[in-house]
Amino acid sequence: MKFPFRKKEAPENAVKRSKLREWLDAGVFAIIAATVIRTFIFEAYCIPSGSMERTLLVNDYLFVSKVSYGPRIPMTPLAIPLVHNKMPLTKYMPSYSTAVQWSYHRLPGFTHIKRNDIVVFNLPEGDTVALEIEERSNYYDLVRRRGREKIWENYQILARPVDKRENIIKRCVAVPGDTLRIRDGVLYINDEKAFIAPESEMPYWVQTADSTELNTDRMDELGLIDAPVTGERKGYFLYNLTPANVATFKSFPVVKNMELDIDKDTADIAVFPHDTAYYRWNEDNFGPLVIPKKGQTVAVNRNTIEIYRRIIQVYEDNKLEEKDGRYFINDKPADAYTFKMDYYWMMGDNRHNSTDSRYWGFVPEDHVVGKAWITWLSYGKDGLRWSRFFKSIK
């Protein structure tokens, strides 16, 4: 009697795989599977800085969903699997080759970026870095302050493709077509006050009745991480506070006065678009500014060129020149430009401790990596933060 589903025995002359070969096969399969998951489904990410505190904390480990907005097809396909842009155990060695570069394509996702989503994206100004001081200083800011020639003489300069620029995380506060404005530290979108995250922080000068800082044990109970800043104003202490903290402080009998710390400089060259002759903006007083939308046409002239220069020249890869007061795009006279991509405006919830779109401008759609999904692990100075395990991110 024949059994059609009976397992067939290997022929006597079949070559048996060695244990090493079995381990190698299993390892290759695991790397391929992990790479596919990381590229197209979700990726692990660690919060490196306090720009999103206290919505997200340093040493929160996240899963970032690639399928939410649609997975981005790799633009730099020749790369070491499971490594971002540097080879492990090296300082500067790239983990990729630019010999092959693919154009931007994104598979369909479940949704589009919405206002107030927390998004992981490639740093727009990360296209050029000074390797020795990359973690401390922005290349473009260095050039503005010290001059391009001096920076190129003293540091190793590296250009990176879009998908190999550093990954950072911020909240999307404005989407294509929105009008953004900041007045005395308050963000407005389309002339309405923007959403304030419950755990977002702003700096407040706090005056106490006895001119001493508040009880440190009480501050620990409120979750205040940093010690207050002193010395700039006699009798005042600078605390980074959430909206709930502000209400609690106002209830303390010892607190005499509280004032939001506002940047009063009339203009800051570090702030986008880095043109203080036409834009007298700083981090707390900014705009109005319309966020570019695909298909939208804008005027190109001396008043607008610094707003759109990087979009035209870098993000959308056009040749841009100025001759005798006129602008030429791809060698043709141009007094207008039509955007090829959507753009977004990203800001940190810890507003005065965040380098964000106020400093480097718009985030192009091809820089978007994915949507922050859940915190799967978190630890701080006192050990594991169990309450943050598998916490959804909002």
XYZ file of C-alpha atoms in Angstrom:
394
model
C 0.000 0.000 0.000
C 1.335 3.432 -0.949
C 1.211 6.455 1.361
C 1.337 9.597 -0.826
C 2.090 11.924 2.114
C 4.811 9.844 3.632
C 8.114 11.708 3.962
C 10.657 10.536 1.451
C 14.000 9.454 2.782
C 17.117 11.041 1.363
C 18.985 8.922 -1.158
C 22.000 7.076 0.180
C 24.360 9.084 -2.041
C 22.938 12.506 -0.996
C 25.528 14.985 0.323
C 24.829 15.796 3.944
C 25.244 19.456 4.882
C 27.773 20.199 7.593
C 26.813 21.936 10.811
C 28.739 25.024 9.647
C 26.752 25.103 6.403
C 23.485 24.800 8.328
C 24.471 27.681 10.594
C 25.514 29.811 7.629
C 22.231 29.132 5.822
C 20.254 30.000 8.947
C 22.288 33.186 9.435
C 21.796 34.343 5.847
C 18.056 33.691 6.086
C 17.839 35.623 9.379
C 19.696 38.619 7.913
C 17.481 38.669 4.814
C 14.301 38.401 6.905
C 15.437 41.104 9.333
C 16.416 43.410 6.453
C 13.023 42.986 4.768
C 11.196 43.673 8.057
C 13.409 46.702 8.804
C 12.980 48.133 5.315
C 9.304 47.534 4.695
C 7.471 46.935 7.996
C 9.020 48.460 11.130
C 12.378 49.506 12.534
C 13.746 49.935 16.047
C 14.896 53.429 17.039
C 16.373 54.910 20.225
C 15.733 58.460 21.456
C 19.206 60.069 21.684
C 18.355 63.581 22.943
C 15.813 65.506 24.974
C 14.171 67.480 22.153
C 10.869 65.562 22.537
C 10.782 65.483 26.337
C 8.647 64.698 28.101
C 6.512 63.096 25.421
C 9.510 60.883 24.660
C 12.491 60.459 26.953
C 16.166 59.857 26.337
C 16.714 56.069 26.137
C 13.178 55.313 25.065
C 13.388 52.514 22.505
C 10.701 52.723 19.822
C 9.272 50.771 16.985
C 8.803 52.999 13.937
C 6.082 51.872 11.537
C 7.121 51.909 7.879
C 3.717 50.749 6.629
C 1.790 53.701 8.115
C 2.892 56.176 5.426
C 4.092 53.504 3.022
C 7.583 51.960 3.019
C 10.192 53.897 1.082
C 12.110 51.905 -1.523
C 15.853 52.108 -0.668
C 17.573 54.839 -2.669
C 21.047 53.550 -1.815
C 20.702 49.781 -2.348
C 24.386 48.864 -2.012
C 24.727 48.860 1.756
C 25.662 46.602 4.648
C 22.448 45.018 6.001
C 21.042 46.262 9.333
C 23.506 49.190 9.491
C 22.506 52.794 8.856
C 25.396 54.942 7.620
C 28.586 53.966 9.485
C 30.396 50.675 9.761
C 30.344 49.247 13.300
C 33.508 49.784 15.357
C 34.666 52.589 13.050
C 34.383 56.352 13.366
C 33.802 57.480 9.819
C 33.762 54.523 7.411
C 30.521 54.572 5.358
C 28.452 51.382 5.416
C 27.164 51.984 1.893
C 28.252 52.703 -1.661
C 26.808 55.438 -3.882
C 27.801 53.602 -7.078
C 24.097 52.821 -7.582
C 21.424 55.387 -6.718
C 17.690 54.861 -7.261
C 15.124 57.633 -7.518
C 12.541 58.174 -4.790
C 9.558 55.807 -4.714
C 7.210 54.920 -1.873
C 4.788 52.008 -1.672
C 1.172 52.727 -0.659
C 0.594 53.148 3.073
C -2.382 53.041 5.407
C -2.535 56.807 5.900
C -0.833 60.139 5.195
C 1.133 62.325 7.589
C -1.287 64.321 9.717
C -0.759 67.309 11.929
C 0.638 66.295 15.317
C 1.918 62.882 14.180
C 5.308 62.013 15.666
C 7.519 61.226 12.689
C 11.002 59.794 12.133
C 12.784 61.300 9.128
C 16.220 61.890 7.652
C 17.773 65.176 8.753
C 17.461 67.574 5.776
C 20.731 69.370 6.553
C 22.442 66.008 7.012
C 23.311 65.929 3.309
C 26.740 67.361 4.220
C 28.594 66.698 7.483
C 31.928 67.558 9.097
C 32.753 64.071 10.345
C 34.926 64.933 13.350
C 32.258 67.141 14.946
C 29.095 65.782 13.357
C 27.448 64.942 16.687
C 28.112 68.407 18.129
C 27.836 70.878 15.249
C 25.809 71.367 12.102
C 27.924 71.782 8.947
C 25.837 74.638 7.508
C 25.828 76.554 10.776
C 29.611 76.211 10.928
C 29.942 77.546 7.374
C 27.727 80.533 8.177
C 29.787 81.389 11.254
C 33.322 80.514 10.155
C 33.309 80.350 6.365
C 33.323 77.391 3.992
C 37.047 77.483 3.215
C 38.073 77.211 6.867
C 35.698 74.316 7.530
C 36.949 72.368 4.512
C 40.550 72.952 5.583
C 40.058 71.630 9.118
C 37.562 68.776 8.832
C 36.727 65.740 6.724
C 33.596 66.672 4.750
C 31.225 63.968 3.580
C 28.078 64.192 1.442
C 25.389 61.608 2.203
C 22.445 60.415 0.076
C 18.925 61.044 1.379
C 18.302 57.658 3.004
C 21.717 57.606 4.698
C 21.352 60.920 6.494
C 20.882 60.804 10.249
C 17.444 59.742 11.498
C 15.739 62.157 13.887
C 12.285 62.338 15.456
C 9.954 65.335 15.849
C 6.257 66.199 15.833
C 4.749 67.267 12.515
C 3.037 70.555 13.378
C 2.171 71.688 9.827
C 1.356 69.823 6.608
C 1.503 70.985 2.959
C -0.564 74.118 2.370
C -0.699 75.177 6.039
C 0.297 78.672 7.141
C 2.547 78.634 10.208
C 3.292 81.456 12.612
C 4.933 81.652 16.057
C 4.205 84.659 18.241
C 5.824 85.053 21.680
C 6.426 81.321 21.848
C 2.880 80.344 20.876
C 2.459 78.306 17.676
C -0.413 79.112 15.299
C -1.470 77.023 12.317
C -3.860 78.666 9.848
C -4.408 81.492 12.387
C -5.540 79.109 15.131
C -3.563 78.061 18.209
C -1.878 74.754 17.499
C -2.213 71.564 19.499
C -0.119 71.534 22.682
C 1.081 68.066 23.646
C 0.222 67.351 27.310
C 3.848 66.427 28.047
C 5.460 69.226 26.016
C 7.802 71.591 27.828
C 8.447 75.317 27.774
C 10.902 77.315 29.924
C 9.460 79.520 32.674
C 11.181 82.011 34.960
C 9.875 81.336 38.464
C 10.234 83.882 41.278
C 10.007 82.556 44.820
C 9.165 84.432 48.000
C 12.457 83.581 49.687
C 14.584 83.756 46.483
C 15.561 80.088 46.756
C 14.849 77.264 44.346
C 11.936 74.959 45.020
C 12.297 71.759 47.045
C 14.228 69.219 44.960
C 12.256 66.236 46.299
C 9.031 67.902 45.190
C 10.561 68.585 41.773
C 11.491 64.907 41.463
C 7.885 63.979 42.231
C 6.761 66.242 39.382
C 9.203 64.532 37.016
C 11.423 67.583 36.492
C 14.657 66.131 35.157
C 16.997 69.123 34.927
C 18.131 71.404 37.722
C 16.851 74.986 37.353
C 19.012 77.594 35.668
C 20.082 80.467 37.910
C 22.099 83.659 37.674
C 20.499 85.506 34.765
C 17.732 87.086 36.840
C 18.114 87.689 40.552
C 15.543 85.820 42.580
C 14.275 83.865 39.545
C 14.867 80.260 38.526
C 14.376 78.841 35.044
C 12.396 75.580 34.945
C 11.303 73.512 31.933
C 7.613 72.861 32.610
C 4.693 70.968 31.099
C 1.231 72.611 31.091
C 0.333 70.512 34.152
C 3.534 71.609 35.919
C 2.649 75.253 35.272
C -0.741 74.816 36.949
C 0.902 73.054 39.919
C 3.561 75.758 40.338
C 0.918 78.475 40.385
C -0.734 76.719 43.327
C 2.457 76.884 45.457
C 2.246 79.706 48.063
C 6.019 80.230 47.785
C 5.781 81.084 44.042
C 5.339 84.841 43.603
C 5.539 85.154 39.820
C 5.962 83.085 36.650
C 6.981 84.329 33.193
C 7.406 82.403 29.950
C 11.013 82.715 28.741
C 10.796 84.330 25.292
C 13.632 84.970 22.842
C 13.580 88.758 22.438
C 16.270 89.028 19.750
C 14.903 90.837 16.705
C 16.573 88.380 14.329
C 18.709 85.250 14.515
C 20.929 84.219 11.597
C 20.792 80.605 12.839
C 17.037 80.539 12.214
C 15.644 79.563 8.820
C 15.891 81.020 6.183
C 19.158 82.559 7.512
C 18.454 85.889 5.800
C 18.144 88.610 8.458
C 17.926 91.349 5.826
C 14.443 90.162 4.820
C 13.325 87.887 7.651
C 13.573 89.242 11.190
C 12.670 85.928 12.820
C 13.810 83.986 15.874
C 12.721 80.745 17.561
C 9.830 82.403 19.428
C 8.685 84.883 16.794
C 8.589 83.325 13.364
C 6.589 83.566 10.151
C 4.046 83.704 8.666
C 5.240 80.934 6.371
C 3.257 78.763 3.949
C 4.330 75.092 3.859
C 4.982 74.063 0.206
C 2.575 71.652 -1.464
C 3.147 69.486 -4.535
C 1.862 71.307 -7.629
C 1.824 74.704 -5.892
C 3.519 77.571 -7.792
C 5.346 80.378 -5.992
C 7.123 83.541 -7.079
C 10.924 83.435 -7.317
C 12.561 86.772 -6.500
C 14.953 88.344 -4.032
C 12.287 88.360 -1.318
C 11.526 84.644 -1.607
C 14.688 82.997 -2.879
C 16.161 82.097 0.521
C 12.898 80.398 1.522
C 12.917 78.153 -1.545
C 16.613 77.894 -2.482
C 17.234 74.443 -0.961
C 13.957 73.085 -2.324
C 14.788 74.154 -5.866
C 18.484 73.362 -5.817
C 18.963 70.470 -3.381
C 15.714 68.633 -2.669
C 14.347 68.798 -6.230
C 17.737 68.726 -7.981
C 17.654 71.776 -10.247
C 20.426 74.067 -11.404
C 19.821 77.504 -9.872
C 21.775 80.627 -10.832
C 21.472 84.377 -10.354
C 22.583 86.716 -13.151
C 22.104 90.483 -13.159
C 19.380 90.299 -10.540
C 17.428 87.570 -12.359
C 17.103 83.901 -11.480
C 17.663 81.026 -13.874
C 16.465 77.461 -13.243
C 18.093 74.854 -15.468
C 19.482 77.706 -17.624
C 16.030 79.222 -18.254
C 14.821 82.565 -16.853
C 12.411 81.911 -13.995
C 10.174 84.180 -11.974
C 8.112 81.280 -10.600
C 8.588 77.678 -9.500
C 6.200 74.718 -9.134
C 6.953 72.213 -6.371
C 7.433 68.539 -7.264
C 7.005 67.201 -3.714
C 5.052 67.817 -0.532
C 6.847 69.334 2.450
C 6.295 69.283 6.218
C 7.224 71.345 9.264
C 8.626 69.420 12.234
C 9.184 70.709 15.777
C 10.231 69.202 19.096
C 7.867 69.163 22.078
C 10.697 70.510 24.270
C 10.555 73.787 22.366
C 13.606 75.636 23.692
C 15.800 72.546 23.587
C 15.022 71.395 20.070
C 16.895 71.968 16.842
C 14.083 71.558 14.350
C 12.447 73.099 11.266
C 12.886 76.562 12.747
C 16.611 76.082 12.068
C 16.764 73.990 8.883
C 13.388 74.572 7.259
C 11.111 72.193 5.414
C 11.194 68.389 5.508
C 10.666 66.885 2.014
C 8.390 63.872 1.670
C 11.261 61.719 0.379
C 13.036 62.191 3.748
C 10.182 60.620 5.736
C 11.119 57.261 7.302
C 7.986 56.325 9.247
C 5.591 56.980 12.093
C 6.570 56.485 15.737
C 4.415 53.594 16.941
C 5.169 52.210 20.428
C 7.831 52.410 23.119
C 8.965 48.818 23.703
C 11.752 49.516 26.202
C 12.846 52.448 28.333
C 15.413 53.061 31.050
C 16.794 56.015 32.960
C 19.268 56.786 35.716
C 17.204 54.756 38.198
C 16.884 51.712 35.953
C 14.043 50.397 33.813
C 11.013 52.664 33.380
C 8.396 49.922 33.462
C 5.432 52.266 32.928
C 6.738 53.129 29.469
C 7.022 49.530 28.215
C 4.796 48.919 25.192
C 3.264 52.383 25.499
C 1.650 53.761 22.333
C 3.077 57.069 21.117
C 0.789 60.069 20.638
